[in-house]
């Protein structure tokens, strides 16, 4: 068994199987710029290990991910160039995960919020515990859903539902996510590990050539239907929103509502 331990992400490889674990359970695994960079590094680490066929991506503790770490994002923004670089880190993460040689399986539980939804969407397959709660609160926070999240959601659930979920910011559950086509399987939380293990076992027993070929062919078809290449500009929209007065007011109003609950 090989492993790579970074500050917020742990990766292990054992024969044909691998895992990437978000490892800040005390904060519900937020996606800081450091974490995003470590996810890119983990993806590249696995790409250098062609024996690994399947990688499970999960969050430790009570949640998959609480989404983008906005405080860390603001702290990283020392000047215009640094701000844009930080704003673009999520796109680079999603592209690195999606392009991995191995098949990726997202193990979802607890909360899957904002950038966590984008990370899950970048995976090939998704298995969710029945009590998983999804939400995309970016618009309420006065920022657009960036990181290539819009085309990936349109690809998985269609344009109308993407518009509704992103613009209203309403939470939704695992059953709705499955009905929409976002997750492959929903199981009781107690059965989540067994279900993921069974799925991984099915995949790992197949040839790497045909698994990889199928993944790449499907990705090529969907890229032709709903391209993600234009997401490079997501960072510019995000930076613009950070400086927009009305967007700032929306964020303050949202945070006040949350604090009153």
PDB file of C-alpha atoms in Angstrom:
ATOM      1  CA  UNK A   1       0.000   0.000   0.000  1.00  0.00           C
ATOM      2  CA  UNK A   2       1.182   3.509  -0.862  1.00  0.00           C
ATOM      3  CA  UNK A   3      -0.064   6.737   0.642  1.00  0.00           C
ATOM      4  CA  UNK A   4       0.251  10.474   0.245  1.00  0.00           C
ATOM      5  CA  UNK A   5      -0.679  12.605   3.243  1.00  0.00           C
ATOM      6  CA  UNK A   6      -1.110  16.339   2.687  1.00  0.00           C
ATOM      7  CA  UNK A   7      -2.380  18.989   5.089  1.00  0.00           C
ATOM      8  CA  UNK A   8      -6.080  18.505   4.281  1.00  0.00           C
ATOM      9  CA  UNK A   9      -6.284  15.562   1.840  1.00  0.00           C
ATOM     10  CA  UNK A  10      -5.162  11.939   2.249  1.00  0.00           C
ATOM     11  CA  UNK A  11      -4.609   9.575  -0.692  1.00  0.00           C
ATOM     12  CA  UNK A  12      -3.939   5.835  -0.591  1.00  0.00           C
ATOM     13  CA  UNK A  13      -3.327   3.256  -3.308  1.00  0.00           C
ATOM     14  CA  UNK A  14      -3.615  -0.490  -2.739  1.00  0.00           C
ATOM     15  CA  UNK A  15      -3.380  -2.546  -5.925  1.00  0.00           C
ATOM     16  CA  UNK A  16      -6.306  -1.660  -8.187  1.00  0.00           C
ATOM     17  CA  UNK A  17      -8.043   0.412  -5.505  1.00  0.00           C
ATOM     18  CA  UNK A  18      -7.430   3.942  -4.324  1.00  0.00           C
ATOM     19  CA  UNK A  19      -8.995   6.569  -2.108  1.00  0.00           C
ATOM     20  CA  UNK A  20      -8.914  10.344  -1.750  1.00  0.00           C
ATOM     21  CA  UNK A  21     -10.263  11.607   1.558  1.00  0.00           C
ATOM     22  CA  UNK A  22     -11.036  15.198   2.501  1.00  0.00           C
ATOM     23  CA  UNK A  23      -9.578  15.343   5.973  1.00  0.00           C
ATOM     24  CA  UNK A  24     -10.779  18.378   7.915  1.00  0.00           C
ATOM     25  CA  UNK A  25     -13.728  16.787   9.713  1.00  0.00           C
ATOM     26  CA  UNK A  26     -13.854  19.444  12.441  1.00  0.00           C
ATOM     27  CA  UNK A  27     -14.801  22.024   9.761  1.00  0.00           C
ATOM     28  CA  UNK A  28     -16.932  19.633   7.660  1.00  0.00           C
ATOM     29  CA  UNK A  29     -14.186  19.401   5.027  1.00  0.00           C
ATOM     30  CA  UNK A  30     -14.258  22.896   3.495  1.00  0.00           C
ATOM     31  CA  UNK A  31     -12.606  23.396   0.124  1.00  0.00           C
ATOM     32  CA  UNK A  32      -9.913  25.981   0.758  1.00  0.00           C
ATOM     33  CA  UNK A  33      -7.430  26.963  -1.933  1.00  0.00           C
ATOM     34  CA  UNK A  34      -4.947  24.662  -0.183  1.00  0.00           C
ATOM     35  CA  UNK A  35      -7.401  21.751  -0.323  1.00  0.00           C
ATOM     36  CA  UNK A  36      -8.165  22.417  -3.983  1.00  0.00           C
ATOM     37  CA  UNK A  37      -4.458  22.362  -4.813  1.00  0.00           C
ATOM     38  CA  UNK A  38      -4.010  19.171  -2.793  1.00  0.00           C
ATOM     39  CA  UNK A  39      -6.857  17.526  -4.717  1.00  0.00           C
ATOM     40  CA  UNK A  40      -5.102  18.389  -7.973  1.00  0.00           C
ATOM     41  CA  UNK A  41      -1.878  16.897  -6.586  1.00  0.00           C
ATOM     42  CA  UNK A  42      -3.730  13.739  -5.494  1.00  0.00           C
ATOM     43  CA  UNK A  43      -5.265  13.326  -8.953  1.00  0.00           C
ATOM     44  CA  UNK A  44      -1.830  13.591 -10.554  1.00  0.00           C
ATOM     45  CA  UNK A  45      -0.390  11.182  -7.980  1.00  0.00           C
ATOM     46  CA  UNK A  46      -2.920   8.564  -9.049  1.00  0.00           C
ATOM     47  CA  UNK A  47      -2.344   9.259 -12.735  1.00  0.00           C
ATOM     48  CA  UNK A  48       1.261   8.179 -12.161  1.00  0.00           C
ATOM     49  CA  UNK A  49      -0.050   4.812 -10.847  1.00  0.00           C
ATOM     50  CA  UNK A  50      -1.735   3.083 -13.806  1.00  0.00           C
ATOM     51  CA  UNK A  51      -2.418  -0.070 -11.771  1.00  0.00           C
ATOM     52  CA  UNK A  52      -5.126   1.821  -9.856  1.00  0.00           C
ATOM     53  CA  UNK A  53      -8.470   1.311 -11.612  1.00  0.00           C
ATOM     54  CA  UNK A  54     -10.954   2.861  -9.172  1.00  0.00           C
ATOM     55  CA  UNK A  55     -10.602   5.732  -6.697  1.00  0.00           C
ATOM     56  CA  UNK A  56     -13.225   6.501  -4.037  1.00  0.00           C
ATOM     57  CA  UNK A  57     -13.479  10.180  -3.105  1.00  0.00           C
ATOM     58  CA  UNK A  58     -15.008  10.842   0.300  1.00  0.00           C
ATOM     59  CA  UNK A  59     -15.118  13.202   3.243  1.00  0.00           C
ATOM     60  CA  UNK A  60     -14.115  12.230   6.763  1.00  0.00           C
ATOM     61  CA  UNK A  61     -16.367  12.817   9.739  1.00  0.00           C
ATOM     62  CA  UNK A  62     -19.968  14.003   9.499  1.00  0.00           C
ATOM     63  CA  UNK A  63     -20.025  15.388   5.951  1.00  0.00           C
ATOM     64  CA  UNK A  64     -18.697  15.041   2.445  1.00  0.00           C
ATOM     65  CA  UNK A  65     -17.908  18.751   2.145  1.00  0.00           C
ATOM     66  CA  UNK A  66     -19.264  22.063   3.377  1.00  0.00           C
ATOM     67  CA  UNK A  67     -18.131  23.650   0.119  1.00  0.00           C
ATOM     68  CA  UNK A  68     -15.821  26.512  -0.707  1.00  0.00           C
ATOM     69  CA  UNK A  69     -13.880  28.008   2.187  1.00  0.00           C
ATOM     70  CA  UNK A  70     -14.691  31.657   1.474  1.00  0.00           C
ATOM     71  CA  UNK A  71     -12.601  32.955   4.360  1.00  0.00           C
ATOM     72  CA  UNK A  72      -9.524  31.165   3.054  1.00  0.00           C
ATOM     73  CA  UNK A  73     -10.316  32.442  -0.436  1.00  0.00           C
ATOM     74  CA  UNK A  74     -10.402  36.047   0.778  1.00  0.00           C
ATOM     75  CA  UNK A  75      -7.199  35.572   2.770  1.00  0.00           C
ATOM     76  CA  UNK A  76      -5.412  34.247  -0.319  1.00  0.00           C
ATOM     77  CA  UNK A  77      -6.391  37.297  -2.341  1.00  0.00           C
ATOM     78  CA  UNK A  78      -3.339  39.571  -2.062  1.00  0.00           C
ATOM     79  CA  UNK A  79      -3.776  41.684  -5.181  1.00  0.00           C
ATOM     80  CA  UNK A  80      -5.816  41.278  -8.357  1.00  0.00           C
ATOM     81  CA  UNK A  81      -3.678  38.537  -9.896  1.00  0.00           C
ATOM     82  CA  UNK A  82      -3.646  36.498  -6.673  1.00  0.00           C
ATOM     83  CA  UNK A  83      -7.415  36.935  -6.293  1.00  0.00           C
ATOM     84  CA  UNK A  84      -8.063  35.577  -9.771  1.00  0.00           C
ATOM     85  CA  UNK A  85      -5.634  32.704  -9.230  1.00  0.00           C
ATOM     86  CA  UNK A  86      -7.473  31.731  -6.047  1.00  0.00           C
ATOM     87  CA  UNK A  87     -10.829  32.066  -7.812  1.00  0.00           C
ATOM     88  CA  UNK A  88      -9.631  29.701 -10.539  1.00  0.00           C
ATOM     89  CA  UNK A  89      -8.368  26.980  -8.183  1.00  0.00           C
ATOM     90  CA  UNK A  90     -11.725  25.184  -8.111  1.00  0.00           C
ATOM     91  CA  UNK A  91     -11.878  24.899 -11.892  1.00  0.00           C
ATOM     92  CA  UNK A  92      -8.410  23.373 -11.957  1.00  0.00           C
ATOM     93  CA  UNK A  93      -9.480  20.921  -9.249  1.00  0.00           C
ATOM     94  CA  UNK A  94     -12.642  19.806 -11.080  1.00  0.00           C
ATOM     95  CA  UNK A  95     -10.771  19.349 -14.342  1.00  0.00           C
ATOM     96  CA  UNK A  96      -8.010  17.322 -12.648  1.00  0.00           C
ATOM     97  CA  UNK A  97     -10.514  15.011 -10.925  1.00  0.00           C
ATOM     98  CA  UNK A  98     -12.589  14.564 -14.080  1.00  0.00           C
ATOM     99  CA  UNK A  99      -9.510  13.807 -16.200  1.00  0.00           C
ATOM    100  CA  UNK A 100      -8.114  11.145 -13.855  1.00  0.00           C
ATOM    101  CA  UNK A 101      -7.081   7.895 -15.508  1.00  0.00           C
ATOM    102  CA  UNK A 102      -8.948   5.878 -12.862  1.00  0.00           C
ATOM    103  CA  UNK A 103     -12.717   5.680 -12.532  1.00  0.00           C
ATOM    104  CA  UNK A 104     -13.807   7.897  -9.627  1.00  0.00           C
ATOM    105  CA  UNK A 105     -16.656   7.113  -7.236  1.00  0.00           C
ATOM    106  CA  UNK A 106     -17.946   9.861  -4.937  1.00  0.00           C
ATOM    107  CA  UNK A 107     -19.062   8.571  -1.527  1.00  0.00           C
ATOM    108  CA  UNK A 108     -21.572  11.164  -0.335  1.00  0.00           C
ATOM    109  CA  UNK A 109     -22.978  11.620   3.154  1.00  0.00           C
ATOM    110  CA  UNK A 110     -24.005  14.370   5.529  1.00  0.00           C
ATOM    111  CA  UNK A 111     -23.755  17.730   3.764  1.00  0.00           C
ATOM    112  CA  UNK A 112     -22.661  18.211   0.156  1.00  0.00           C
ATOM    113  CA  UNK A 113     -22.673  21.954  -0.400  1.00  0.00           C
ATOM    114  CA  UNK A 114     -21.679  24.315  -3.204  1.00  0.00           C
ATOM    115  CA  UNK A 115     -18.155  23.459  -4.259  1.00  0.00           C
ATOM    116  CA  UNK A 116     -18.699  19.991  -2.783  1.00  0.00           C
ATOM    117  CA  UNK A 117     -21.459  19.477  -5.360  1.00  0.00           C
ATOM    118  CA  UNK A 118     -18.996  20.511  -8.093  1.00  0.00           C
ATOM    119  CA  UNK A 119     -16.411  18.034  -6.773  1.00  0.00           C
ATOM    120  CA  UNK A 120     -19.048  15.276  -6.771  1.00  0.00           C
ATOM    121  CA  UNK A 121     -20.137  16.241 -10.296  1.00  0.00           C
ATOM    122  CA  UNK A 122     -16.538  15.897 -11.485  1.00  0.00           C
ATOM    123  CA  UNK A 123     -16.539  12.238 -10.372  1.00  0.00           C
ATOM    124  CA  UNK A 124     -17.678   9.473 -12.703  1.00  0.00           C
ATOM    125  CA  UNK A 125     -20.160   7.793 -10.344  1.00  0.00           C
ATOM    126  CA  UNK A 126     -21.887   8.909  -7.142  1.00  0.00           C
ATOM    127  CA  UNK A 127     -23.329   6.907  -4.257  1.00  0.00           C
ATOM    128  CA  UNK A 128     -25.204   8.806  -1.543  1.00  0.00           C
ATOM    129  CA  UNK A 129     -26.465   8.005   1.927  1.00  0.00           C
ATOM    130  CA  UNK A 130     -30.226   8.527   2.157  1.00  0.00           C
ATOM    131  CA  UNK A 131     -29.842  11.420   4.592  1.00  0.00           C
ATOM    132  CA  UNK A 132     -27.375  13.382   2.443  1.00  0.00           C
ATOM    133  CA  UNK A 133     -28.398  17.031   2.099  1.00  0.00           C
ATOM    134  CA  UNK A 134     -27.348  18.930  -1.002  1.00  0.00           C
ATOM    135  CA  UNK A 135     -27.414  22.688  -1.476  1.00  0.00           C
ATOM    136  CA  UNK A 136     -25.883  25.262  -3.792  1.00  0.00           C
ATOM    137  CA  UNK A 137     -25.964  28.538  -1.815  1.00  0.00           C
ATOM    138  CA  UNK A 138     -23.607  30.612  -3.964  1.00  0.00           C
ATOM    139  CA  UNK A 139     -26.220  33.025  -5.344  1.00  0.00           C
ATOM    140  CA  UNK A 140     -27.443  33.726  -1.798  1.00  0.00           C
ATOM    141  CA  UNK A 141     -23.805  34.427  -0.934  1.00  0.00           C
ATOM    142  CA  UNK A 142     -23.620  36.995  -3.718  1.00  0.00           C
ATOM    143  CA  UNK A 143     -21.336  34.967  -5.972  1.00  0.00           C
ATOM    144  CA  UNK A 144     -21.934  32.840  -9.073  1.00  0.00           C
ATOM    145  CA  UNK A 145     -21.564  29.082  -9.057  1.00  0.00           C
ATOM    146  CA  UNK A 146     -18.076  28.835 -10.542  1.00  0.00           C
ATOM    147  CA  UNK A 147     -15.457  26.083 -10.988  1.00  0.00           C
ATOM    148  CA  UNK A 148     -17.262  24.704 -14.060  1.00  0.00           C
ATOM    149  CA  UNK A 149     -20.243  23.851 -11.881  1.00  0.00           C
ATOM    150  CA  UNK A 150     -22.898  25.110 -14.303  1.00  0.00           C
ATOM    151  CA  UNK A 151     -21.955  22.983 -17.338  1.00  0.00           C
ATOM    152  CA  UNK A 152     -21.404  19.930 -15.139  1.00  0.00           C
ATOM    153  CA  UNK A 153     -24.844  20.289 -13.568  1.00  0.00           C
ATOM    154  CA  UNK A 154     -26.472  20.903 -16.955  1.00  0.00           C
ATOM    155  CA  UNK A 155     -24.741  17.754 -18.191  1.00  0.00           C
ATOM    156  CA  UNK A 156     -26.049  15.659 -15.276  1.00  0.00           C
ATOM    157  CA  UNK A 157     -29.516  17.085 -14.511  1.00  0.00           C
ATOM    158  CA  UNK A 158     -30.439  19.361 -17.448  1.00  0.00           C
ATOM    159  CA  UNK A 159     -30.734  23.123 -17.839  1.00  0.00           C
ATOM    160  CA  UNK A 160     -34.122  23.756 -16.202  1.00  0.00           C
ATOM    161  CA  UNK A 161     -33.334  22.043 -12.915  1.00  0.00           C
ATOM    162  CA  UNK A 162     -29.843  23.547 -12.903  1.00  0.00           C
ATOM    163  CA  UNK A 163     -31.358  27.031 -13.155  1.00  0.00           C
ATOM    164  CA  UNK A 164     -33.855  26.284 -10.388  1.00  0.00           C
ATOM    165  CA  UNK A 165     -31.402  24.801  -7.900  1.00  0.00           C
ATOM    166  CA  UNK A 166     -28.675  27.365  -8.514  1.00  0.00           C
ATOM    167  CA  UNK A 167     -30.937  30.435  -8.564  1.00  0.00           C
ATOM    168  CA  UNK A 168     -33.241  29.492  -5.678  1.00  0.00           C
ATOM    169  CA  UNK A 169     -30.457  27.931  -3.550  1.00  0.00           C
ATOM    170  CA  UNK A 170     -33.029  25.541  -2.078  1.00  0.00           C
ATOM    171  CA  UNK A 171     -31.667  22.401  -0.399  1.00  0.00           C
ATOM    172  CA  UNK A 172     -32.547  19.023  -1.861  1.00  0.00           C
ATOM    173  CA  UNK A 173     -32.210  15.462  -0.664  1.00  0.00           C
ATOM    174  CA  UNK A 174     -30.613  12.299  -1.957  1.00  0.00           C
ATOM    175  CA  UNK A 175     -33.848  10.908  -3.404  1.00  0.00           C
ATOM    176  CA  UNK A 176     -34.393  14.032  -5.498  1.00  0.00           C
ATOM    177  CA  UNK A 177     -30.747  13.947  -6.556  1.00  0.00           C
ATOM    178  CA  UNK A 178     -31.198  10.369  -7.767  1.00  0.00           C
ATOM    179  CA  UNK A 179     -34.472  11.127  -9.537  1.00  0.00           C
ATOM    180  CA  UNK A 180     -32.718  13.999 -11.327  1.00  0.00           C
ATOM    181  CA  UNK A 181     -29.882  11.725 -12.415  1.00  0.00           C
ATOM    182  CA  UNK A 182     -27.191  13.300 -10.267  1.00  0.00           C
ATOM    183  CA  UNK A 183     -26.476  10.241  -8.114  1.00  0.00           C
ATOM    184  CA  UNK A 184     -26.374   6.612  -9.214  1.00  0.00           C
ATOM    185  CA  UNK A 185     -27.452   4.957  -5.976  1.00  0.00           C
ATOM    186  CA  UNK A 186     -29.046   5.974  -2.662  1.00  0.00           C
ATOM    187  CA  UNK A 187     -28.730   3.679   0.349  1.00  0.00           C
ATOM    188  CA  UNK A 188     -29.225   3.827   4.104  1.00  0.00           C
ATOM    189  CA  UNK A 189     -26.280   5.501   5.812  1.00  0.00           C
ATOM    190  CA  UNK A 190     -25.442   2.243   7.616  1.00  0.00           C
ATOM    191  CA  UNK A 191     -25.110   0.512   4.231  1.00  0.00           C
ATOM    192  CA  UNK A 192     -23.098   3.223   2.462  1.00  0.00           C
ATOM    193  CA  UNK A 193     -19.667   1.648   2.864  1.00  0.00           C
ATOM    194  CA  UNK A 194     -20.929  -1.787   1.802  1.00  0.00           C
ATOM    195  CA  UNK A 195     -22.639  -0.337  -1.274  1.00  0.00           C
ATOM    196  CA  UNK A 196     -19.557   1.623  -2.313  1.00  0.00           C
ATOM    197  CA  UNK A 197     -17.369  -1.417  -1.724  1.00  0.00           C
ATOM    198  CA  UNK A 198     -19.669  -3.586  -3.854  1.00  0.00           C
ATOM    199  CA  UNK A 199     -19.640  -1.066  -6.702  1.00  0.00           C
ATOM    200  CA  UNK A 200     -15.868  -0.677  -6.523  1.00  0.00           C
ATOM    201  CA  UNK A 201     -15.499  -4.465  -6.540  1.00  0.00           C
ATOM    202  CA  UNK A 202     -17.582  -4.719  -9.697  1.00  0.00           C
ATOM    203  CA  UNK A 203     -15.418  -2.132 -11.441  1.00  0.00           C
ATOM    204  CA  UNK A 204     -12.032  -3.343 -10.208  1.00  0.00           C
ATOM    205  CA  UNK A 205     -12.642  -6.797 -11.657  1.00  0.00           C
ATOM    206  CA  UNK A 206     -12.801  -5.421 -15.204  1.00  0.00           C
ATOM    207  CA  UNK A 207      -9.928  -4.555 -17.521  1.00  0.00           C
ATOM    208  CA  UNK A 208      -8.303  -1.157 -17.137  1.00  0.00           C
ATOM    209  CA  UNK A 209      -8.321  -0.752 -20.913  1.00  0.00           C
ATOM    210  CA  UNK A 210     -12.078  -1.100 -21.304  1.00  0.00           C
ATOM    211  CA  UNK A 211     -12.890   0.885 -18.158  1.00  0.00           C
ATOM    212  CA  UNK A 212     -10.678   3.740 -19.265  1.00  0.00           C
ATOM    213  CA  UNK A 213     -11.917   3.599 -22.833  1.00  0.00           C
ATOM    214  CA  UNK A 214     -15.549   3.756 -21.740  1.00  0.00           C
ATOM    215  CA  UNK A 215     -14.860   6.662 -19.394  1.00  0.00           C
ATOM    216  CA  UNK A 216     -13.051   8.640 -22.060  1.00  0.00           C
ATOM    217  CA  UNK A 217     -15.627   7.971 -24.751  1.00  0.00           C
ATOM    218  CA  UNK A 218     -18.520   9.062 -22.526  1.00  0.00           C
ATOM    219  CA  UNK A 219     -16.585  12.152 -21.438  1.00  0.00           C
ATOM    220  CA  UNK A 220     -15.804  13.019 -25.062  1.00  0.00           C
ATOM    221  CA  UNK A 221     -19.479  12.736 -26.014  1.00  0.00           C
ATOM    222  CA  UNK A 222     -20.670  14.871 -23.083  1.00  0.00           C
ATOM    223  CA  UNK A 223     -17.934  17.440 -23.685  1.00  0.00           C
ATOM    224  CA  UNK A 224     -19.279  17.818 -27.207  1.00  0.00           C
ATOM    225  CA  UNK A 225     -22.799  18.288 -25.822  1.00  0.00           C
ATOM    226  CA  UNK A 226     -22.013  20.523 -22.828  1.00  0.00           C
ATOM    227  CA  UNK A 227     -18.442  21.787 -22.924  1.00  0.00           C
ATOM    228  CA  UNK A 228     -16.580  22.806 -19.775  1.00  0.00           C
ATOM    229  CA  UNK A 229     -13.627  24.512 -21.508  1.00  0.00           C
ATOM    230  CA  UNK A 230     -15.300  27.930 -21.279  1.00  0.00           C
ATOM    231  CA  UNK A 231     -15.239  27.628 -17.478  1.00  0.00           C
ATOM    232  CA  UNK A 232     -11.842  29.342 -17.485  1.00  0.00           C
ATOM    233  CA  UNK A 233     -13.867  32.571 -17.346  1.00  0.00           C
ATOM    234  CA  UNK A 234     -15.718  31.510 -14.186  1.00  0.00           C
ATOM    235  CA  UNK A 235     -12.938  33.068 -12.127  1.00  0.00           C
ATOM    236  CA  UNK A 236     -13.574  36.463 -13.718  1.00  0.00           C
ATOM    237  CA  UNK A 237     -17.281  36.322 -12.865  1.00  0.00           C
ATOM    238  CA  UNK A 238     -16.410  35.325  -9.315  1.00  0.00           C
ATOM    239  CA  UNK A 239     -13.913  38.167  -8.884  1.00  0.00           C
ATOM    240  CA  UNK A 240     -16.426  40.646 -10.312  1.00  0.00           C
ATOM    241  CA  UNK A 241     -19.115  39.490  -7.867  1.00  0.00           C
ATOM    242  CA  UNK A 242     -16.756  39.922  -4.913  1.00  0.00           C
ATOM    243  CA  UNK A 243     -16.559  43.641  -5.742  1.00  0.00           C
ATOM    244  CA  UNK A 244     -20.236  44.156  -6.670  1.00  0.00           C
ATOM    245  CA  UNK A 245     -22.156  46.209  -4.094  1.00  0.00           C
ATOM    246  CA  UNK A 246     -25.513  44.446  -4.503  1.00  0.00           C
ATOM    247  CA  UNK A 247     -23.844  41.029  -4.376  1.00  0.00           C
ATOM    248  CA  UNK A 248     -22.043  42.018  -1.172  1.00  0.00           C
ATOM    249  CA  UNK A 249     -25.372  43.093   0.347  1.00  0.00           C
ATOM    250  CA  UNK A 250     -26.939  39.760  -0.633  1.00  0.00           C
ATOM    251  CA  UNK A 251     -24.137  37.914   1.099  1.00  0.00           C
ATOM    252  CA  UNK A 252     -24.532  39.942   4.297  1.00  0.00           C
ATOM    253  CA  UNK A 253     -28.306  39.388   4.338  1.00  0.00           C
ATOM    254  CA  UNK A 254     -27.830  35.643   3.841  1.00  0.00           C
ATOM    255  CA  UNK A 255     -25.270  35.379   6.631  1.00  0.00           C
ATOM    256  CA  UNK A 256     -27.558  37.313   8.982  1.00  0.00           C
ATOM    257  CA  UNK A 257     -30.439  34.921   8.220  1.00  0.00           C
ATOM    258  CA  UNK A 258     -28.204  31.935   8.905  1.00  0.00           C
ATOM    259  CA  UNK A 259     -27.040  33.386  12.223  1.00  0.00           C
ATOM    260  CA  UNK A 260     -30.644  33.943  13.363  1.00  0.00           C
ATOM    261  CA  UNK A 261     -31.595  30.282  12.849  1.00  0.00           C
TER     262      UNK A 261
END
